[in-house]
Amino acid sequence: MVKDIRADSELNTDKQKPTMGGGMPIVGYWAEKTLTPEGLLLWKTLFHKSACLSCAWGTGGQKGGFRNEDGETLQRCAKSVEAIASELLEPVPVHFFAKHSLNYLKKLTSQEADKLGRLSFPVILRKGKSYYERISWSEIYQIAEASFSKKSERIASYSSGRSSNEAAYLLQLMMRALGSNNLADCSDLCHAASTVGLKEMFGSGTSMVSLEDLKKSDCVVLIGSNAPANHPRLMNELIKLRERGGKVIVVNPLVEIGLVKFASPAYPIKSLLTGSDISSLYLQPIPGSDVALFIGIQKSLIEQHMVQYSYLQKHTQGWVEVIEQAQATSWEKITQTCGISKDLIEQAAVAIASSDRVVFAWAMGVTQHENGVDNIFSIANTALLTGNAGKVGSGTMPIRGHSNVQGFGSMGVTIRLKEEIRLALEKILERPLSRVPGYDTRALIEAADEDKIDTLICLGGNLYGANPNSAQASSALKKIDTIFYISTKPNLGHFHGLAKRNTIIIPVFARFENPHKTTTESGNNFVRLNDEGETHLRDEDVDLISEIEFLTEIAHRIHGDSPVNWRKLQDTKYIRQLIAQTIPGFEKMATIDETKEEFTIGGRIFHKPEFATKSGKASMFVTPLPDLTLPSIRDFDVPEYTKGVILALGTGRSYSQHNTVVYKAEDKFRGMPHRNCILMNKSDAESAGLSEHQRVTVQGNAGKMENVEVIYGSIREGAALMFYPEVNAIIHTKVDSRCGTPAFKRVPILVYK
Ligand SMILES: Nc1nc2c(c(=O)[nH]1)N[C@H]1C(S)=C(S)[C@@H](COP(=O)(O)OP(=O)(O)OC[C@H]3O[C@@H](n4cnc5c(=O)[nH]c(N)nc54)[C@H](O)[C@@H]3O)O[C@H]1N2
Ligand SMILES: Nc1nc2c(c(=O)[nH]1)N[C@H]1C(S)=C(S)[C@@H](COP(=O)(O)OP(=O)(O)OC[C@H]3O[C@@H](n4cnc5c(=O)[nH]c(N)nc54)[C@H](O)[C@@H]3O)O[C@H]1N2
Ligand code: SF4
Ligand SMILES: [Mo]
């Protein structure tokens, strides 16, 4: 529960921990990376006209490396440097794979795998062999031709939102031309709940708020997001909002220090040294209980006569039931479920209702739950009850993950294809698309486990590392005949996610190295144009390919050159023309090569309460309260007398990793010195006779981790935090059946000595 939160308060039990986010450690990181001999190349890349590789806030592009879509400068964060530095490493030495067997490779940590360097020539692991070996392009294409001629339902793809719109579009076109809808994507593990929930309510699955809108808001409700680490430039907007007298309500079971106070290097004088206040109110709900909190806020709005009934009547449907549900749910039930007092809930309701333009923004703390879609409904219901949707400066804003993950969805890399896109694709392919439902990411692993997949092509990412239950992921992938990993860097998936017959790694150019222009889409619906570039990899053994060339060549070999002339699409201008023809809102893509005009996608930002639904009204949905019962000790495979504590584990990112790729072991901001830590509340630890820094066993529902160090933090009682991908070894998550997203943020665990 929230106490009066001050950055330097008693909540900060360890005086070694920083008292604010951002600040000098970040500046130190910049200096460390950019003032080295390699620093020059790094600076050059930072100024390259392309979107940042890291998160979907989408800094960079034609306005230059340091500008956001509003043209403001100094908008490049240390995470961007981290991501670029990793791609600027030297190549993995040419004899490396010949010298190191799989046994060696399997022992590498995520960080060690990434540090091996850039992948720079194609390799294959053949059945029965224990070494990856170099392979020729002609053999790769031969294997591809054979493996893509399998039954279409047995062919699948997985993608990570790192590649371009053009590569994404090609991937889905090639797959759909084959007759397969198995287009699993990392967004299934990420914001699928937002896409599904928002689409049902507003007819559009992305943010309805532009960056410009955010700048006009006077209140932001930030739910389940650790923006100081994962979307650092959003922090600049929150700082400015507070400075203009606005409020920030944070909803998070854990006090993330950077959400209390953040020192932004973008404001060296006014923020960097002393830090800027971020949260005006910090609510710490029980993990997974956000629906109850938002019903509480709704109830309070009703009781205090702060609901905008005329807005509801004119612009929404289903509101009566939503109001009735909030009225019928008792305060006792609400406060018990979410663990936040009525008084604090009322404070939040008043803060929202007394603001003119409220943005409701959220990330993984909201989507990665068994009731992820209900979480979205309950947040958006609250926005609607207060008239905060379809108005300048307000609305719902999922904070997207990977730099082009939203672009992948727009391009049709999804198992939920929009009807208009389907019809347009049928015209291009001159035949009806298959209606067999595709596998999303979790369904793909389950299907592979049931021996239903022969061929898998992975465009970026780390399917193995991103999934829960690593042992299952590994054994499922082992049942697939051939896997193609199209990657820039080695990762754990290349060593643990091996196919039955052939595992092939295709090394590709990073975004700033491609020989052609590409585009990407930010989470704020802004399309960026990325210039051509060149790679620093100069060794004579270097043999990289672009994603576009690889995909078009495979497609050409399996589909011929009619009705689509795939090889012509190697000039990405022609892909952009197809995109303009196929994807609603992307009309400006047809001329972007000439105009260089980056643009906001049409039909997504709502400034009037006229939504993209059939009726034009927003649909509201009742949101059942979640059942948050935790198992008892008997449900864990331990002797009954074991003295331990059962907690709801949230898994997520440390301050120095990008998803499955770890850059640095420690997380300074949370006082976690290495990866094998569990962050928990002091009173929970003491209830099981544990103390800080003690080594414990953490038992999940798919295994246990030993020698885990207990770290105390200002996390809610009953909750804990550990880092993925390591923790995926011990958890098997439930999923929200409406969107397929795993409940990574609420996994029951037992912690004991
Ligand atoms: N540097 C860096 N940037 C990144 C990434 C990265 O790994 N590194 N990853 C990118 C990607 S793909 C994504 S999806 C985003 C992820 O960005 P985030 O969503 O910010 O990251 P997470 O670490 O998953 O955790 C989010 C927060 O949810 C909180 N939380 C946990 N459970 C609950 C709950 O039940 N309710 C509420 N309200 N909050 C809860 C956690 O305490 C945590 O602060 O970042 C993107 N940007
Ligand atoms: N327990 C737990 N599990 C989670 C999550 C969690 O919070 N908890 N979060 C989930 C979320 S939100 C996500 S998005 C997934 C992330 O899952 P993924 O997107 O599958 O994984 P990444 O670690 O981002 O992928 C890293 C790899 O991408 C490749 N890559 C980088 N850039 C490029 C490029 O330009 N082109 C190509 N072809 N390859 C490139 C590199 O080889 C790199 O090693 O993980 C999910 N898994
Ligand atoms: S906020 Fe995101 S997009 Fe902007 S520079 Fe940082 S990592 Fe890149
Ligand atoms: Mo994500």
mmCIF file of N, CA and C in Angstrom, residues 56-57 69 204-211 396-398 400 406 410 520-528 585-586 598-606:
data_model
loop_
_atom_site.group_PDB
_atom_site.id
_atom_site.type_symbol
_atom_site.label_atom_id
_atom_site.label_comp_id
_atom_site.label_asym_id
_atom_site.label_seq_id
_atom_site.Cartn_x
_atom_site.Cartn_y
_atom_site.Cartn_z
ATOM 1 N N ALA A 56 9.812 1.729 -28.869
ATOM 2 C CA ALA A 56 8.851 2.245 -29.848
ATOM 3 C C ALA A 56 8.498 3.713 -29.633
ATOM 4 N N TRP A 57 9.203 4.389 -28.702
ATOM 5 C CA TRP A 57 8.953 5.821 -28.571
ATOM 6 C C TRP A 57 9.330 6.505 -29.889
ATOM 7 N N GLU A 69 9.420 13.325 -33.183
ATOM 8 C CA GLU A 69 8.592 13.738 -34.324
ATOM 9 C C GLU A 69 8.187 15.207 -34.278
ATOM 10 N N SER A 204 -10.056 0.690 -33.177
ATOM 11 C CA SER A 204 -8.658 0.880 -33.565
ATOM 12 C C SER A 204 -7.800 0.405 -32.406
ATOM 13 N N GLY A 205 -6.781 -0.392 -32.711
ATOM 14 C CA GLY A 205 -6.061 -1.075 -31.631
ATOM 15 C C GLY A 205 -4.810 -0.382 -31.128
ATOM 16 N N THR A 206 -4.550 0.844 -31.584
ATOM 17 C CA THR A 206 -3.304 1.494 -31.146
ATOM 18 C C THR A 206 -3.619 2.722 -30.298
ATOM 19 N N SER A 207 -2.579 3.452 -29.954
ATOM 20 C CA SER A 207 -2.755 4.671 -29.159
ATOM 21 C C SER A 207 -3.611 5.671 -29.913
ATOM 22 N N MET A 208 -4.507 6.341 -29.201
ATOM 23 C CA MET A 208 -5.276 7.403 -29.861
ATOM 24 C C MET A 208 -4.665 8.775 -29.542
ATOM 25 N N VAL A 209 -3.485 8.729 -28.910
ATOM 26 C CA VAL A 209 -2.841 9.951 -28.438
ATOM 27 C C VAL A 209 -1.552 10.173 -29.235
ATOM 28 N N SER A 210 -1.371 11.350 -29.781
ATOM 29 C CA SER A 210 -0.099 11.644 -30.457
ATOM 30 C C SER A 210 0.838 12.298 -29.457
ATOM 31 N N LEU A 211 2.087 12.429 -29.851
ATOM 32 C CA LEU A 211 3.051 13.084 -28.965
ATOM 33 C C LEU A 211 2.587 14.514 -28.669
ATOM 34 N N THR A 396 -6.394 7.113 -24.606
ATOM 35 C CA THR A 396 -5.749 5.881 -24.160
ATOM 36 C C THR A 396 -4.464 5.659 -24.963
ATOM 37 N N MET A 397 -3.396 5.285 -24.260
ATOM 38 C CA MET A 397 -2.081 5.215 -24.890
ATOM 39 C C MET A 397 -1.281 3.989 -24.437
ATOM 40 N N PRO A 398 -1.424 2.861 -25.143
ATOM 41 C CA PRO A 398 -0.518 1.748 -24.849
ATOM 42 C C PRO A 398 0.906 2.172 -25.211
ATOM 43 N N ARG A 400 4.158 1.186 -26.513
ATOM 44 C CA ARG A 400 4.567 -0.027 -27.219
ATOM 45 C C ARG A 400 6.034 -0.371 -26.981
ATOM 46 N N GLN A 406 4.752 -2.116 -33.575
ATOM 47 C CA GLN A 406 3.431 -1.685 -34.026
ATOM 48 C C GLN A 406 3.337 -1.756 -35.551
ATOM 49 N N SER A 410 0.566 -3.434 -38.099
ATOM 50 C CA SER A 410 -0.061 -2.674 -39.192
ATOM 51 C C SER A 410 0.124 -3.380 -40.520
ATOM 52 N N THR A 520 9.609 2.561 -40.467
ATOM 53 C CA THR A 520 9.169 1.959 -39.203
ATOM 54 C C THR A 520 8.043 2.832 -38.637
ATOM 55 N N GLU A 521 7.311 2.266 -37.682
ATOM 56 C CA GLU A 521 6.178 3.009 -37.093
ATOM 57 C C GLU A 521 6.351 3.095 -35.589
ATOM 58 N N SER A 522 6.249 4.276 -35.042
ATOM 59 C CA SER A 522 6.397 4.408 -33.596
ATOM 60 C C SER A 522 5.083 4.062 -32.892
ATOM 61 N N GLY A 523 5.160 3.921 -31.577
ATOM 62 C CA GLY A 523 3.961 3.656 -30.790
ATOM 63 C C GLY A 523 2.976 4.812 -30.832
ATOM 64 N N ASN A 524 3.473 5.980 -31.256
ATOM 65 C CA ASN A 524 2.580 7.139 -31.379
ATOM 66 C C ASN A 524 2.035 7.261 -32.798
ATOM 67 N N ASN A 525 2.081 6.176 -33.556
ATOM 68 C CA ASN A 525 1.507 6.115 -34.912
ATOM 69 C C ASN A 525 2.230 6.998 -35.925
ATOM 70 N N PHE A 526 3.512 7.194 -35.710
ATOM 71 C CA PHE A 526 4.271 8.058 -36.606
ATOM 72 C C PHE A 526 5.205 7.200 -37.456
ATOM 73 N N VAL A 527 5.120 7.375 -38.788
ATOM 74 C CA VAL A 527 5.942 6.558 -39.681
ATOM 75 C C VAL A 527 7.234 7.295 -40.006
ATOM 76 N N ARG A 528 8.341 6.600 -39.792
ATOM 77 C CA ARG A 528 9.650 7.192 -40.062
ATOM 78 C C ARG A 528 10.292 6.545 -41.277
ATOM 79 N N GLY A 585 -4.640 3.869 -44.023
ATOM 80 C CA GLY A 585 -3.915 4.905 -43.295
ATOM 81 C C GLY A 585 -2.493 5.127 -43.798
ATOM 82 N N PHE A 586 -2.022 4.228 -44.685
ATOM 83 C CA PHE A 586 -0.638 4.311 -45.171
ATOM 84 C C PHE A 586 -0.537 4.875 -46.591
ATOM 85 N N GLU A 598 7.725 12.123 -43.435
ATOM 86 C CA GLU A 598 7.295 11.176 -42.407
ATOM 87 C C GLU A 598 5.899 11.620 -41.971
ATOM 88 N N PHE A 599 5.060 10.670 -41.557
ATOM 89 C CA PHE A 599 3.668 11.077 -41.343
ATOM 90 C C PHE A 599 2.988 10.305 -40.211
ATOM 91 N N THR A 600 1.909 10.889 -39.730
ATOM 92 C CA THR A 600 1.072 10.203 -38.744
ATOM 93 C C THR A 600 0.022 9.407 -39.502
ATOM 94 N N ILE A 601 -0.131 8.142 -39.124
ATOM 95 C CA ILE A 601 -1.043 7.248 -39.846
ATOM 96 C C ILE A 601 -2.486 7.730 -39.671
ATOM 97 N N GLY A 602 -3.192 7.768 -40.790
ATOM 98 C CA GLY A 602 -4.568 8.283 -40.749
ATOM 99 C C GLY A 602 -5.505 7.376 -39.959
ATOM 100 N N GLY A 603 -6.528 7.958 -39.356
ATOM 101 C CA GLY A 603 -7.617 7.189 -38.736
ATOM 102 C C GLY A 603 -7.316 6.620 -37.365
ATOM 103 N N ARG A 604 -6.240 7.061 -36.735
ATOM 104 C CA ARG A 604 -5.883 6.457 -35.452
ATOM 105 C C ARG A 604 -5.964 7.424 -34.270
ATOM 106 N N ILE A 605 -5.618 8.683 -34.518
ATOM 107 C CA ILE A 605 -5.626 9.659 -33.430
ATOM 108 C C ILE A 605 -7.035 10.255 -33.389
ATOM 109 N N PHE A 606 -7.694 10.108 -32.257
ATOM 110 C CA PHE A 606 -9.071 10.619 -32.172
ATOM 111 C C PHE A 606 -9.102 11.953 -31.424
#
